[in-house]
Amino acid sequence: MTSRISSGRVHDRAGWAFLCRAIRRPHLFGSPAPSGRALAAQLARLLPDSGTPTVVELGAGTGALTRQIHERLPAGSRLLAVELDEVLARHLAAHLPGVDVRQGDAERLPALLADAGITRAEAVVTSLPWTLLPAHRRDAVLDAIAAALTPDGMATAVLTRTALPNRARELRRAFAARFAEVEAMPVVWRNLPPATVLVARRPHPAHQRTEHRPDHRSEHSRPDRRPGHRPPEPDARAS
């Protein structure tokens, strides 16, 4: 489901609105507070400051990043802010009437862009709880982002320092499977909690992406399942 959001009655304090929704739906939020100004400024500086780019923000929340992005982009640019939670989406629409706010699922990004009359975006900025997402959900969202970007497009992800190290490594590998370049920006210690921004550039064409799929061959077609076949003994020299 995706829909455009218009303003309505919402909480006046963004932080309070965010915290209330985070307590009610903790599985959808990666942090107990919106991104701080220092983190928002770092993200905004990564975006184009010339031309007329189209930028998408996924997980816009109450607009902690949206405001900085909106101020950064040059005249004639387009900013699409996507938020799954309806209460937060309405809050954002009420406080930033110049931004195109859509309530919807990040996994359906290409359809959402088509509904907004957008073919491709130059950048996708995310504030999604990446390390809380199951692997299949994470990969589906990443595929949607890669498909929505221009060939030279850029995507970002915020990783808090409270994230489990193995989840952080998995996320970076998932980005690397879909983008030609992935780098981590310096830690923003003044954020609550401290966070790192992953920046991925130049999505691979669909036929070049490295995607891990389960082996769906039948039992009889697998060499180690042939009648009478014994799998080779492991090499004792292997470490």
C-alpha positions in Angstrom: 0.0 0.0 0.0 1.2 3.5 -0.8 -0.6 6.8 -0.5 0.1 10.4 -0.5 -0.2 12.1 2.9 -1.7 15.5 3.5 -1.5 17.4 6.7 -3.8 16.8 9.7 -3.7 17.0 13.5 -0.5 15.6 14.9 1.8 15.9 17.9 3.7 19.3 18.1 6.9 17.7 19.4 8.7 15.5 16.9 10.8 13.7 19.4 7.7 12.8 21.5 5.8 11.6 18.5 8.8 9.4 17.5 9.2 8.0 20.9 5.6 7.1 21.3 5.5 5.2 18.0 8.9 3.5 18.7 7.5 2.2 22.1 4.3 0.9 20.4 6.1 -0.6 17.4 9.8 -1.3 18.5 10.4 -3.8 15.6 10.1 -1.0 13.1 12.5 1.5 14.8 16.3 1.1 15.0 16.7 3.9 17.6 14.7 5.3 20.5 15.2 8.9 19.1 15.2 10.6 15.7 18.6 11.2 14.0 20.5 14.1 15.5 21.5 17.3 13.7 25.2 16.2 13.3 24.2 12.9 11.6 21.5 14.7 9.5 24.1 17.2 8.3 26.6 14.5 7.4 24.0 12.7 5.3 22.8 15.9 3.6 26.4 16.8 2.6 26.5 13.6 0.6 23.7 14.7 -1.7 24.0 16.7 -4.9 24.0 20.4 -4.5 23.6 21.3 -8.2 21.3 20.3 -11.0 17.8 19.1 -10.4 18.2 15.7 -8.7 15.4 13.5 -7.4 16.1 12.2 -3.9 14.0 9.6 -1.9 14.1 9.3 1.8 13.0 5.9 3.2 11.9 5.8 6.8 11.4 9.6 7.1 9.9 9.4 10.6 9.2 12.9 11.9 11.6 14.6 9.5 14.9 14.9 11.4 16.8 14.2 8.1 14.1 15.4 5.8 14.5 19.1 6.8 18.3 19.0 6.2 17.9 17.2 2.9 15.2 19.7 1.8 17.4 22.7 2.6 20.4 21.1 0.8 18.8 20.4 -2.5 18.9 23.1 -5.2 15.8 24.7 -6.7 13.9 22.4 -9.1 14.9 19.2 -7.3 12.4 16.7 -6.0 12.2 15.1 -2.6 10.0 12.1 -1.9 9.7 11.2 1.8 8.4 7.7 2.5 7.2 6.5 5.9 5.4 3.3 6.8 3.9 4.5 10.0 0.7 6.6 9.2 0.9 8.8 12.3 4.5 9.8 11.6 3.8 10.3 7.9 1.0 12.8 8.9 3.3 14.5 11.3 5.9 15.0 8.6 3.3 16.2 6.0 2.0 18.8 8.5 5.4 20.2 9.3 7.0 20.1 5.8 4.2 21.0 3.3 6.8 21.5 0.6 7.8 17.8 0.7 6.0 15.0 -1.2 5.2 12.6 1.7 4.1 9.1 0.9 2.9 6.4 3.3 4.1 3.1 2.1 6.5 0.1 2.3 10.1 0.6 1.2 10.0 -2.8 -0.5 7.6 -1.4 -3.0 9.8 1.6 -3.9 9.7 1.2 -7.8 5.8 1.1 -7.7 5.8 4.1 -5.4 8.0 6.1 -7.7 5.9 5.2 -10.7 2.8 6.4 -8.8 4.6 9.7 -8.2 5.6 10.0 -11.8 9.3 9.3 -11.1 11.4 7.0 -13.3 14.6 6.9 -11.4 16.2 8.7 -8.4 19.7 10.0 -8.1 19.9 9.2 -4.4 18.0 7.1 -1.8 18.6 8.0 1.8 17.4 5.6 4.4 16.7 5.6 8.1 15.4 2.1 8.3 16.2 -0.4 11.1 18.5 -2.4 8.8 20.0 -4.7 11.4 16.6 -5.6 12.8 15.2 -6.7 9.5 15.2 -10.4 8.6 17.6 -11.2 5.7 14.9 -11.8 3.1 13.2 -8.5 4.0 16.5 -6.6 4.0 17.5 -8.1 0.6 14.0 -7.3 -0.9 14.4 -3.6 0.2 17.9 -3.4 -1.2 16.8 -4.8 -4.5 14.0 -2.3 -4.7 16.5 0.6 -4.0 19.0 -0.6 -6.6 16.3 -0.9 -9.2 15.0 2.6 -8.4 18.4 4.4 -8.8 20.1 5.8 -11.9 23.3 4.1 -13.0 25.4 6.6 -11.1 23.0 6.7 -8.2 23.8 6.6 -4.5 22.1 4.9 -1.4 22.9 5.3 2.2 22.2 3.4 5.4 22.5 4.5 9.0 24.2 2.0 11.4 24.1 2.7 15.1 27.0 1.6 17.3 24.5 -0.5 19.3 24.0 -2.8 16.3 25.3 -6.4 16.6 28.7 -6.6 14.8 27.7 -9.6 12.8 24.5 -7.9 11.6 26.5 -4.8 10.6 28.9 -7.0 8.5 26.0 -8.8 6.9 24.4 -5.5 5.9 27.7 -4.2 4.4 28.0 -7.5 2.4 24.5 -7.1 1.2 25.2 -3.6 -0.1 28.4 -4.7 -1.7 26.5 -7.4 -3.6 24.4 -4.7 -5.3 26.7 -1.7 -5.6 30.1 -1.1 -7.2 31.4 1.0 -4.2 30.6 0.9 -0.5 32.3 2.9 2.2 31.7 3.9 5.8 31.7 7.5 6.9 33.3 8.6 10.2 31.3 7.8 13.3 29.0 10.6 14.4 29.6 10.4 18.2 27.2 13.3 18.9 24.3 11.3 17.7 22.1 9.3 20.1 23.2 6.5 19.9 26.4 7.2 18.0 26.1 6.1 14.3 27.9 5.4 11.1 26.6 6.1 7.6 27.2 3.5 4.9 27.4 5.0 1.4 26.9 2.8 -1.6 27.4 4.1 -5.2 26.7 2.9 -8.7 24.2 0.0 -8.5 25.1 -3.1 -10.5 22.9 -3.9 -13.5 20.3 -6.5 -12.5 22.0 -9.3 -14.4 25.3 -8.6 -12.6 24.0 -8.5 -9.0 25.4 -11.2 -6.7 22.3 -12.6 -5.1 22.3 -15.7 -2.9 19.4 -18.0 -3.8 18.6 -21.4 -2.3 19.5 -24.4 -4.5 16.1 -25.6 -5.9 17.4 -28.6 -7.9 15.7 -31.9 -7.2 17.3 -34.4 -4.9 18.2 -36.7 -7.9 20.0 -33.9 -9.8 22.5 -33.1 -7.0 25.8 -34.9 -7.5 26.1 -35.8 -3.8 22.6 -37.4 -3.8 23.0 -39.9 -6.7 22.3 -43.5 -5.7 25.4 -45.3 -4.5 27.5 -42.0 -4.6 29.6 -41.2 -1.6 30.6 -37.6 -1.0 34.4 -37.0 -1.1 36.2 -37.1 2.3 37.1 -33.6 3.5 40.7 -32.7 2.9 42.5 -32.9 6.3 44.9 -30.1 5.1 42.0 -27.6 4.9 41.9 -25.1 7.6 
